[in-house]
């Protein structure tokens, strides 16, 4: 069987209601459900006939013929497996099993998280009280101004005497350390204080796992977490765990409160907004979605692109559509001084506009 361009799954779930829920949830996210096994024998026969393993296997503890020893052998194949228990009584035989989720987003988040490690998950997701409001900012295309917006939103929030953490998760082109003249942000041992009420961390391929663990802790320690997610490309593939560069974005889909998509109001920006809106409509996630129209320009041509931008953004019913004006001079000045707009020119129109945007965070 040839490898499908879609993520693939196999279910081996006894209960028809839960199997239907799992299969329909996966299908709604663009997954291909290859087979529904009715018992352990048919599951093994199907898997043995495959040239390529499915991306994920969902099994219920009440599947006919299942036993811990046989399951252990299957997990040694490296396949990503989720075991869902019928009741807590099954924990004695299957201590690594999960309670059956009843909400689609919960199941999606569990599966996306598993894509980082090809192994049986060994613990239940732990719900803990969080303090931080998590905002991820991502660009629809290169050069949209994602990093600059992230830095200045974080700065404005820190000026309100809030404890703020900014994360550089732009794995391809990290720039926060460069733009602010900082060093050691990629140590992943702890967050580095870079200003009053402001800490920072840079995610790299080597420290991704440690950074995610730190993020989980940070949710209980900070008032705001601002994540520079860089450019979003091929969203579906990223959320299936096929790129290490997207691991923080996978975390964002289940842990963040808001996701802002920034794009310029020009031909490229309008086209990318249209495409990313389509991708977002096919991939559910926890954070609310808003669009930021970057560097909008006056004039007839600008008005045409503004209308097209709004039309593309509105297709998914975003929470907000925000905007701020073009001011390349203020941005260049801040970059040359390796500082924020507030410190470089606090009276500029751009700085005031972004301060206003910061007031939208959590609102």
mmCIF file of C-alpha atoms in Angstrom:
data_model
loop_
_atom_site.group_PDB
_atom_site.id
_atom_site.type_symbol
_atom_site.label_atom_id
_atom_site.label_comp_id
_atom_site.label_asym_id
_atom_site.label_seq_id
_atom_site.Cartn_x
_atom_site.Cartn_y
_atom_site.Cartn_z
ATOM 1 C CA UNK A 1 0.000 0.000 0.000
ATOM 2 C CA UNK A 2 1.494 3.333 -1.025
ATOM 3 C CA UNK A 3 1.994 6.071 1.500
ATOM 4 C CA UNK A 4 -0.961 8.488 1.427
ATOM 5 C CA UNK A 5 -0.463 12.222 1.347
ATOM 6 C CA UNK A 6 -2.926 12.332 4.247
ATOM 7 C CA UNK A 7 -2.122 11.194 7.777
ATOM 8 C CA UNK A 8 -3.452 7.686 8.287
ATOM 9 C CA UNK A 9 -5.018 5.902 11.220
ATOM 10 C CA UNK A 10 -6.314 2.469 12.141
ATOM 11 C CA UNK A 11 -8.953 1.948 14.804
ATOM 12 C CA UNK A 12 -9.437 -1.169 16.883
ATOM 13 C CA UNK A 13 -12.286 -0.017 19.104
ATOM 14 C CA UNK A 14 -15.045 -2.332 20.284
ATOM 15 C CA UNK A 15 -17.734 0.238 21.087
ATOM 16 C CA UNK A 16 -19.426 1.562 17.954
ATOM 17 C CA UNK A 17 -20.240 4.967 19.464
ATOM 18 C CA UNK A 18 -16.674 5.767 20.484
ATOM 19 C CA UNK A 19 -15.251 4.324 17.261
ATOM 20 C CA UNK A 20 -17.611 6.464 15.212
ATOM 21 C CA UNK A 21 -16.658 9.526 17.267
ATOM 22 C CA UNK A 22 -12.920 8.841 16.840
ATOM 23 C CA UNK A 23 -13.158 8.110 13.117
ATOM 24 C CA UNK A 24 -15.325 11.146 12.346
ATOM 25 C CA UNK A 25 -13.024 13.390 14.373
ATOM 26 C CA UNK A 26 -9.973 12.196 12.464
ATOM 27 C CA UNK A 27 -11.777 12.492 9.144
ATOM 28 C CA UNK A 28 -12.799 16.080 9.915
ATOM 29 C CA UNK A 29 -9.103 16.941 10.290
ATOM 30 C CA UNK A 30 -8.133 15.432 6.951
ATOM 31 C CA UNK A 31 -6.982 12.052 8.259
ATOM 32 C CA UNK A 32 -7.557 8.821 6.369
ATOM 33 C CA UNK A 33 -8.956 5.974 8.504
ATOM 34 C CA UNK A 34 -7.560 2.916 6.753
ATOM 35 C CA UNK A 35 -9.313 0.150 8.639
ATOM 36 C CA UNK A 36 -11.603 -0.636 11.561
ATOM 37 C CA UNK A 37 -10.517 -3.839 13.286
ATOM 38 C CA UNK A 38 -13.243 -5.703 15.154
ATOM 39 C CA UNK A 39 -10.870 -7.931 17.124
ATOM 40 C CA UNK A 40 -7.165 -8.462 17.835
ATOM 41 C CA UNK A 41 -6.757 -11.133 15.151
ATOM 42 C CA UNK A 42 -8.121 -8.975 12.331
ATOM 43 C CA UNK A 43 -6.007 -6.035 13.535
ATOM 44 C CA UNK A 44 -2.790 -8.033 13.311
ATOM 45 C CA UNK A 45 -3.698 -9.499 9.935
ATOM 46 C CA UNK A 46 -4.320 -6.035 8.521
ATOM 47 C CA UNK A 47 -1.145 -4.512 9.967
ATOM 48 C CA UNK A 48 0.991 -7.377 8.661
ATOM 49 C CA UNK A 49 -0.286 -6.729 5.145
ATOM 50 C CA UNK A 50 0.778 -3.077 5.145
ATOM 51 C CA UNK A 51 3.975 -1.881 3.505
ATOM 52 C CA UNK A 52 3.907 1.291 5.611
ATOM 53 C CA UNK A 53 2.664 1.606 9.175
ATOM 54 C CA UNK A 54 -0.255 3.940 9.870
ATOM 55 C CA UNK A 55 0.606 7.219 11.562
ATOM 56 C CA UNK A 56 -1.455 6.316 14.594
ATOM 57 C CA UNK A 57 -3.362 3.334 16.014
ATOM 58 C CA UNK A 58 -6.329 3.730 18.366
ATOM 59 C CA UNK A 59 -7.251 0.694 20.495
ATOM 60 C CA UNK A 60 -9.873 0.119 23.170
ATOM 61 C CA UNK A 61 -9.208 -2.103 26.165
ATOM 62 C CA UNK A 62 -12.399 -4.094 25.522
ATOM 63 C CA UNK A 63 -11.271 -5.172 22.035
ATOM 64 C CA UNK A 64 -11.883 -8.902 21.658
ATOM 65 C CA UNK A 65 -8.655 -10.899 22.051
ATOM 66 C CA UNK A 66 -6.482 -8.088 23.408
ATOM 67 C CA UNK A 67 -4.032 -8.799 26.205
ATOM 68 C CA UNK A 68 -1.166 -6.772 27.755
ATOM 69 C CA UNK A 69 1.569 -9.092 26.441
ATOM 70 C CA UNK A 70 0.444 -8.900 22.817
ATOM 71 C CA UNK A 71 -0.028 -5.164 23.102
ATOM 72 C CA UNK A 72 3.500 -4.763 24.453
ATOM 73 C CA UNK A 73 4.901 -6.550 21.393
ATOM 74 C CA UNK A 74 2.980 -4.226 19.113
ATOM 75 C CA UNK A 75 4.261 -1.108 20.853
ATOM 76 C CA UNK A 76 7.838 -2.287 20.312
ATOM 77 C CA UNK A 77 7.304 -1.797 16.577
ATOM 78 C CA UNK A 78 7.568 1.953 17.129
ATOM 79 C CA UNK A 79 3.988 2.616 16.063
ATOM 80 C CA UNK A 80 2.216 5.519 17.741
ATOM 81 C CA UNK A 81 -0.502 3.907 19.826
ATOM 82 C CA UNK A 82 -3.288 5.209 22.034
ATOM 83 C CA UNK A 83 -5.131 2.812 24.323
ATOM 84 C CA UNK A 84 -8.528 3.958 25.569
ATOM 85 C CA UNK A 85 -10.102 2.200 28.521
ATOM 86 C CA UNK A 86 -13.748 1.274 28.782
ATOM 87 C CA UNK A 87 -13.715 1.985 32.525
ATOM 88 C CA UNK A 88 -11.226 2.687 35.302
ATOM 89 C CA UNK A 89 -11.375 -0.993 36.203
ATOM 90 C CA UNK A 90 -9.184 -1.617 33.136
ATOM 91 C CA UNK A 91 -6.311 0.360 34.669
ATOM 92 C CA UNK A 92 -5.053 -2.739 36.481
ATOM 93 C CA UNK A 93 -4.362 -4.565 33.206
ATOM 94 C CA UNK A 94 -3.678 -1.474 31.104
ATOM 95 C CA UNK A 95 -2.084 1.171 33.344
ATOM 96 C CA UNK A 96 -1.056 3.291 30.334
ATOM 97 C CA UNK A 97 -4.598 3.604 28.997
ATOM 98 C CA UNK A 98 -6.503 6.870 28.648
ATOM 99 C CA UNK A 99 -10.070 7.695 29.568
ATOM 100 C CA UNK A 100 -12.149 7.977 26.408
ATOM 101 C CA UNK A 101 -12.387 11.667 25.446
ATOM 102 C CA UNK A 102 -15.854 12.995 24.704
ATOM 103 C CA UNK A 103 -14.759 16.230 23.016
ATOM 104 C CA UNK A 104 -13.186 16.189 19.557
ATOM 105 C CA UNK A 105 -10.573 18.831 20.363
ATOM 106 C CA UNK A 106 -9.311 16.763 23.299
ATOM 107 C CA UNK A 107 -8.756 13.732 21.066
ATOM 108 C CA UNK A 108 -7.087 15.858 18.376
ATOM 109 C CA UNK A 109 -4.743 17.465 20.907
ATOM 110 C CA UNK A 110 -3.727 14.077 22.319
ATOM 111 C CA UNK A 111 -2.918 12.690 18.882
ATOM 112 C CA UNK A 112 -1.022 15.775 17.727
ATOM 113 C CA UNK A 113 1.045 15.716 20.892
ATOM 114 C CA UNK A 114 1.923 12.064 20.348
ATOM 115 C CA UNK A 115 3.501 12.855 16.988
ATOM 116 C CA UNK A 116 6.589 14.197 18.717
ATOM 117 C CA UNK A 117 7.517 10.760 20.044
ATOM 118 C CA UNK A 118 6.800 7.392 18.373
ATOM 119 C CA UNK A 119 5.875 5.606 21.575
ATOM 120 C CA UNK A 120 2.981 4.697 23.796
ATOM 121 C CA UNK A 121 2.042 7.672 25.923
ATOM 122 C CA UNK A 122 2.574 6.734 29.553
ATOM 123 C CA UNK A 123 0.458 9.215 31.457
ATOM 124 C CA UNK A 124 -2.908 10.929 31.449
ATOM 125 C CA UNK A 125 -2.962 14.601 30.480
ATOM 126 C CA UNK A 126 -2.860 16.547 33.750
ATOM 127 C CA UNK A 127 -5.175 19.502 34.119
ATOM 128 C CA UNK A 128 -3.554 22.160 36.268
ATOM 129 C CA UNK A 129 -4.624 25.654 37.145
ATOM 130 C CA UNK A 130 -2.868 28.123 34.881
ATOM 131 C CA UNK A 131 -2.076 31.778 35.323
ATOM 132 C CA UNK A 132 -0.777 32.875 31.938
ATOM 133 C CA UNK A 133 -2.745 34.084 28.961
ATOM 134 C CA UNK A 134 -0.947 32.555 25.973
ATOM 135 C CA UNK A 135 -0.863 34.468 22.685
ATOM 136 C CA UNK A 136 0.875 32.977 19.649
ATOM 137 C CA UNK A 137 1.641 35.299 16.750
ATOM 138 C CA UNK A 138 2.304 33.713 13.360
ATOM 139 C CA UNK A 139 2.963 35.129 9.910
ATOM 140 C CA UNK A 140 1.048 34.144 6.810
ATOM 141 C CA UNK A 141 4.135 34.909 4.714
ATOM 142 C CA UNK A 142 7.770 35.958 5.095
ATOM 143 C CA UNK A 143 8.442 39.582 5.966
ATOM 144 C CA UNK A 144 5.021 40.218 7.484
ATOM 145 C CA UNK A 145 6.480 41.607 10.714
ATOM 146 C CA UNK A 146 5.683 38.740 13.074
ATOM 147 C CA UNK A 147 8.828 39.097 15.207
ATOM 148 C CA UNK A 148 8.576 42.878 15.498
ATOM 149 C CA UNK A 149 4.934 42.625 16.551
ATOM 150 C CA UNK A 150 5.745 39.894 19.097
ATOM 151 C CA UNK A 151 8.550 41.936 20.669
ATOM 152 C CA UNK A 152 6.475 45.078 20.946
ATOM 153 C CA UNK A 153 3.292 43.406 22.184
ATOM 154 C CA UNK A 154 5.365 41.704 24.904
ATOM 155 C CA UNK A 155 7.037 45.011 25.775
ATOM 156 C CA UNK A 156 3.740 46.878 26.042
ATOM 157 C CA UNK A 157 2.286 44.219 28.336
ATOM 158 C CA UNK A 158 5.389 44.298 30.547
ATOM 159 C CA UNK A 159 4.938 48.074 30.929
ATOM 160 C CA UNK A 160 1.606 47.319 32.611
ATOM 161 C CA UNK A 161 3.535 45.675 35.474
ATOM 162 C CA UNK A 162 2.640 42.226 34.180
ATOM 163 C CA UNK A 163 5.116 39.350 34.203
ATOM 164 C CA UNK A 164 5.669 38.516 30.532
ATOM 165 C CA UNK A 165 7.548 35.739 28.729
ATOM 166 C CA UNK A 166 8.395 36.021 25.026
ATOM 167 C CA UNK A 167 9.272 32.838 23.132
ATOM 168 C CA UNK A 168 11.206 32.824 19.860
ATOM 169 C CA UNK A 169 9.749 29.730 18.190
ATOM 170 C CA UNK A 170 10.716 30.842 14.698
ATOM 171 C CA UNK A 171 12.852 27.756 14.178
ATOM 172 C CA UNK A 172 14.023 28.647 10.675
ATOM 173 C CA UNK A 173 14.984 32.282 11.289
ATOM 174 C CA UNK A 174 15.135 33.137 15.014
ATOM 175 C CA UNK A 175 15.631 36.876 15.379
ATOM 176 C CA UNK A 176 14.528 38.093 18.811
ATOM 177 C CA UNK A 177 18.019 37.774 20.313
ATOM 178 C CA UNK A 178 19.501 39.659 17.349
ATOM 179 C CA UNK A 179 16.913 42.439 17.337
ATOM 180 C CA UNK A 180 17.243 43.007 21.088
ATOM 181 C CA UNK A 181 21.007 42.479 21.355
ATOM 182 C CA UNK A 182 20.661 39.504 23.703
ATOM 183 C CA UNK A 183 22.767 36.360 24.109
ATOM 184 C CA UNK A 184 22.106 32.959 25.633
ATOM 185 C CA UNK A 185 18.371 32.870 24.955
ATOM 186 C CA UNK A 186 18.681 29.346 23.499
ATOM 187 C CA UNK A 187 20.078 27.680 26.616
ATOM 188 C CA UNK A 188 16.663 26.133 27.447
ATOM 189 C CA UNK A 189 17.783 25.724 31.060
ATOM 190 C CA UNK A 190 15.716 28.666 32.218
ATOM 191 C CA UNK A 191 14.124 31.866 31.008
ATOM 192 C CA UNK A 192 16.440 34.861 30.690
ATOM 193 C CA UNK A 193 15.367 38.221 32.055
ATOM 194 C CA UNK A 194 15.901 40.861 29.366
ATOM 195 C CA UNK A 195 14.014 43.838 30.832
ATOM 196 C CA UNK A 196 11.818 44.793 33.743
ATOM 197 C CA UNK A 197 8.932 42.278 33.892
ATOM 198 C CA UNK A 198 10.132 40.655 30.644
ATOM 199 C CA UNK A 199 11.814 37.262 30.132
ATOM 200 C CA UNK A 200 12.765 35.427 26.927
ATOM 201 C CA UNK A 201 13.616 31.987 25.532
ATOM 202 C CA UNK A 202 14.680 30.833 22.051
ATOM 203 C CA UNK A 203 13.627 27.380 20.823
ATOM 204 C CA UNK A 204 16.122 25.347 18.782
ATOM 205 C CA UNK A 205 16.094 21.827 17.356
ATOM 206 C CA UNK A 206 18.346 20.706 20.192
ATOM 207 C CA UNK A 207 16.268 22.183 23.022
ATOM 208 C CA UNK A 208 12.722 21.663 21.733
ATOM 209 C CA UNK A 209 11.703 19.030 24.294
ATOM 210 C CA UNK A 210 13.161 21.039 27.173
ATOM 211 C CA UNK A 211 11.508 24.216 25.895
ATOM 212 C CA UNK A 212 8.081 22.566 25.794
ATOM 213 C CA UNK A 213 8.554 21.382 29.377
ATOM 214 C CA UNK A 214 9.514 24.930 30.375
ATOM 215 C CA UNK A 215 6.439 26.287 28.597
ATOM 216 C CA UNK A 216 4.196 23.958 30.574
ATOM 217 C CA UNK A 217 5.756 25.318 33.768
ATOM 218 C CA UNK A 218 5.624 28.916 32.554
ATOM 219 C CA UNK A 219 1.836 28.788 32.301
ATOM 220 C CA UNK A 220 1.695 28.820 36.094
ATOM 221 C CA UNK A 221 4.387 31.491 36.589
ATOM 222 C CA UNK A 222 3.697 34.293 34.095
ATOM 223 C CA UNK A 223 0.791 36.615 33.393
ATOM 224 C CA UNK A 224 1.346 36.544 29.631
ATOM 225 C CA UNK A 225 3.263 34.289 27.253
ATOM 226 C CA UNK A 226 3.855 35.711 23.774
ATOM 227 C CA UNK A 227 5.080 33.212 21.170
ATOM 228 C CA UNK A 228 6.704 34.315 17.915
ATOM 229 C CA UNK A 229 5.714 31.331 15.768
ATOM 230 C CA UNK A 230 7.275 32.524 12.516
ATOM 231 C CA UNK A 231 5.744 31.748 9.144
ATOM 232 C CA UNK A 232 3.066 29.053 8.984
ATOM 233 C CA UNK A 233 3.553 26.831 5.952
ATOM 234 C CA UNK A 234 1.709 23.577 5.188
ATOM 235 C CA UNK A 235 -0.320 23.671 8.394
ATOM 236 C CA UNK A 236 -1.759 20.158 8.068
ATOM 237 C CA UNK A 237 1.692 18.570 7.731
ATOM 238 C CA UNK A 238 3.007 20.579 10.681
ATOM 239 C CA UNK A 239 0.145 19.453 12.911
ATOM 240 C CA UNK A 240 0.784 15.821 11.977
ATOM 241 C CA UNK A 241 4.250 16.161 13.494
ATOM 242 C CA UNK A 242 6.130 15.793 10.223
ATOM 243 C CA UNK A 243 8.414 18.771 10.932
ATOM 244 C CA UNK A 244 10.378 19.386 14.137
ATOM 245 C CA UNK A 245 10.121 23.088 13.339
ATOM 246 C CA UNK A 246 6.403 22.950 14.080
ATOM 247 C CA UNK A 247 6.484 21.311 17.510
ATOM 248 C CA UNK A 248 5.794 24.554 19.353
ATOM 249 C CA UNK A 249 2.907 25.255 16.974
ATOM 250 C CA UNK A 250 1.498 21.818 17.829
ATOM 251 C CA UNK A 251 1.739 22.834 21.499
ATOM 252 C CA UNK A 252 0.010 26.114 20.661
ATOM 253 C CA UNK A 253 -2.995 24.335 19.117
ATOM 254 C CA UNK A 254 -3.881 22.709 22.437
ATOM 255 C CA UNK A 255 -2.441 25.132 25.013
ATOM 256 C CA UNK A 256 -2.674 28.708 23.708
ATOM 257 C CA UNK A 257 -5.602 31.047 24.258
ATOM 258 C CA UNK A 258 -5.191 33.117 21.097
ATOM 259 C CA UNK A 259 -3.512 32.794 17.714
ATOM 260 C CA UNK A 260 -2.959 35.961 15.712
ATOM 261 C CA UNK A 261 -2.156 35.581 12.014
ATOM 262 C CA UNK A 262 -0.308 38.586 10.634
ATOM 263 C CA UNK A 263 -0.071 39.448 6.937
ATOM 264 C CA UNK A 264 0.590 42.519 4.836
ATOM 265 C CA UNK A 265 -2.216 44.063 2.852
ATOM 266 C CA UNK A 266 -0.711 43.379 -0.575
ATOM 267 C CA UNK A 267 -1.016 40.794 -3.338
ATOM 268 C CA UNK A 268 1.103 38.171 -1.547
ATOM 269 C CA UNK A 269 -0.516 38.795 1.812
ATOM 270 C CA UNK A 270 -4.040 38.522 0.442
ATOM 271 C CA UNK A 271 -3.301 35.219 -1.291
ATOM 272 C CA UNK A 272 -1.644 33.763 1.803
ATOM 273 C CA UNK A 273 -4.549 34.843 4.010
ATOM 274 C CA UNK A 274 -6.922 33.051 1.666
ATOM 275 C CA UNK A 275 -4.871 29.846 1.765
ATOM 276 C CA UNK A 276 -4.236 29.856 5.486
ATOM 277 C CA UNK A 277 -7.919 30.521 6.179
ATOM 278 C CA UNK A 278 -8.752 27.401 4.207
ATOM 279 C CA UNK A 279 -6.164 25.377 6.156
ATOM 280 C CA UNK A 280 -7.410 26.702 9.497
ATOM 281 C CA UNK A 281 -10.997 25.771 8.606
ATOM 282 C CA UNK A 282 -9.876 22.141 8.226
ATOM 283 C CA UNK A 283 -7.773 21.884 11.404
ATOM 284 C CA UNK A 284 -9.449 22.447 14.760
ATOM 285 C CA UNK A 285 -7.515 23.990 17.628
ATOM 286 C CA UNK A 286 -8.086 25.478 21.074
ATOM 287 C CA UNK A 287 -6.990 29.110 20.591
ATOM 288 C CA UNK A 288 -9.311 31.675 19.083
ATOM 289 C CA UNK A 289 -8.119 32.974 15.698
ATOM 290 C CA UNK A 290 -7.624 36.641 14.839
ATOM 291 C CA UNK A 291 -6.012 38.300 11.830
ATOM 292 C CA UNK A 292 -3.691 41.291 11.929
ATOM 293 C CA UNK A 293 -3.501 43.452 8.831
ATOM 294 C CA UNK A 294 0.081 44.703 8.896
ATOM 295 C CA UNK A 295 1.271 47.979 7.441
ATOM 296 C CA UNK A 296 -1.955 48.878 5.675
ATOM 297 C CA UNK A 297 -1.405 51.720 3.186
ATOM 298 C CA UNK A 298 -3.747 54.506 2.009
ATOM 299 C CA UNK A 299 -4.830 54.977 -1.585
ATOM 300 C CA UNK A 300 -7.030 53.243 -4.162
ATOM 301 C CA UNK A 301 -4.742 50.233 -4.645
ATOM 302 C CA UNK A 302 -4.393 49.840 -0.893
ATOM 303 C CA UNK A 303 -8.178 49.916 -0.522
ATOM 304 C CA UNK A 304 -8.546 47.102 -3.055
ATOM 305 C CA UNK A 305 -6.108 44.901 -1.157
ATOM 306 C CA UNK A 306 -7.701 45.856 2.162
ATOM 307 C CA UNK A 307 -11.080 44.635 0.927
ATOM 308 C CA UNK A 308 -9.583 41.402 -0.397
ATOM 309 C CA UNK A 309 -7.734 40.881 2.905
ATOM 310 C CA UNK A 310 -10.935 41.277 4.899
ATOM 311 C CA UNK A 311 -12.841 38.951 2.576
ATOM 312 C CA UNK A 312 -10.221 36.216 2.950
ATOM 313 C CA UNK A 313 -9.979 36.593 6.714
ATOM 314 C CA UNK A 314 -13.734 36.567 7.288
ATOM 315 C CA UNK A 315 -14.228 33.149 5.703
ATOM 316 C CA UNK A 316 -13.413 31.419 9.001
ATOM 317 C CA UNK A 317 -15.252 33.852 11.275
ATOM 318 C CA UNK A 318 -12.202 35.129 13.196
ATOM 319 C CA UNK A 319 -12.575 36.563 16.679
ATOM 320 C CA UNK A 320 -11.052 39.859 15.547
ATOM 321 C CA UNK A 321 -9.499 41.530 12.530
ATOM 322 C CA UNK A 322 -6.918 44.035 13.724
ATOM 323 C CA UNK A 323 -4.667 46.444 11.845
ATOM 324 C CA UNK A 324 -1.740 48.793 12.267
ATOM 325 C CA UNK A 325 -0.198 51.339 9.865
ATOM 326 C CA UNK A 326 2.991 51.251 7.843
ATOM 327 C CA UNK A 327 5.976 52.937 9.498
ATOM 328 C CA UNK A 328 9.196 51.414 8.207
ATOM 329 C CA UNK A 329 11.228 54.308 9.607
ATOM 330 C CA UNK A 330 10.231 53.599 13.218
ATOM 331 C CA UNK A 331 10.885 49.882 12.764
ATOM 332 C CA UNK A 332 14.322 50.526 11.259
ATOM 333 C CA UNK A 333 15.209 52.886 14.104
ATOM 334 C CA UNK A 334 14.247 50.316 16.740
ATOM 335 C CA UNK A 335 16.175 47.569 14.954
ATOM 336 C CA UNK A 336 19.286 49.738 14.666
ATOM 337 C CA UNK A 337 19.107 50.525 18.371
ATOM 338 C CA UNK A 338 18.300 46.866 19.206
ATOM 339 C CA UNK A 339 15.348 47.854 21.300
ATOM 340 C CA UNK A 340 11.548 48.102 21.322
ATOM 341 C CA UNK A 341 9.474 50.852 19.739
ATOM 342 C CA UNK A 342 8.656 52.151 23.217
ATOM 343 C CA UNK A 343 12.320 52.727 24.007
ATOM 344 C CA UNK A 344 13.215 53.946 20.528
ATOM 345 C CA UNK A 345 10.370 56.372 19.859
ATOM 346 C CA UNK A 346 7.472 56.096 22.265
ATOM 347 C CA UNK A 347 5.526 58.893 20.547
ATOM 348 C CA UNK A 348 5.482 57.328 17.090
ATOM 349 C CA UNK A 349 2.153 56.424 15.515
ATOM 350 C CA UNK A 350 3.275 52.806 15.111
ATOM 351 C CA UNK A 351 4.198 52.452 18.770
ATOM 352 C CA UNK A 352 0.831 53.899 19.818
ATOM 353 C CA UNK A 353 -0.970 51.566 17.419
ATOM 354 C CA UNK A 354 0.784 48.486 18.793
ATOM 355 C CA UNK A 355 0.141 49.644 22.359
ATOM 356 C CA UNK A 356 -3.525 49.682 21.393
ATOM 357 C CA UNK A 357 -3.198 46.161 19.959
ATOM 358 C CA UNK A 358 -1.686 45.002 23.258
ATOM 359 C CA UNK A 359 -4.903 46.118 24.902
ATOM 360 C CA UNK A 360 -6.734 43.584 22.721
ATOM 361 C CA UNK A 361 -4.808 40.633 24.191
ATOM 362 C CA UNK A 362 -7.196 38.584 26.255
ATOM 363 C CA UNK A 363 -10.080 40.866 25.392
#
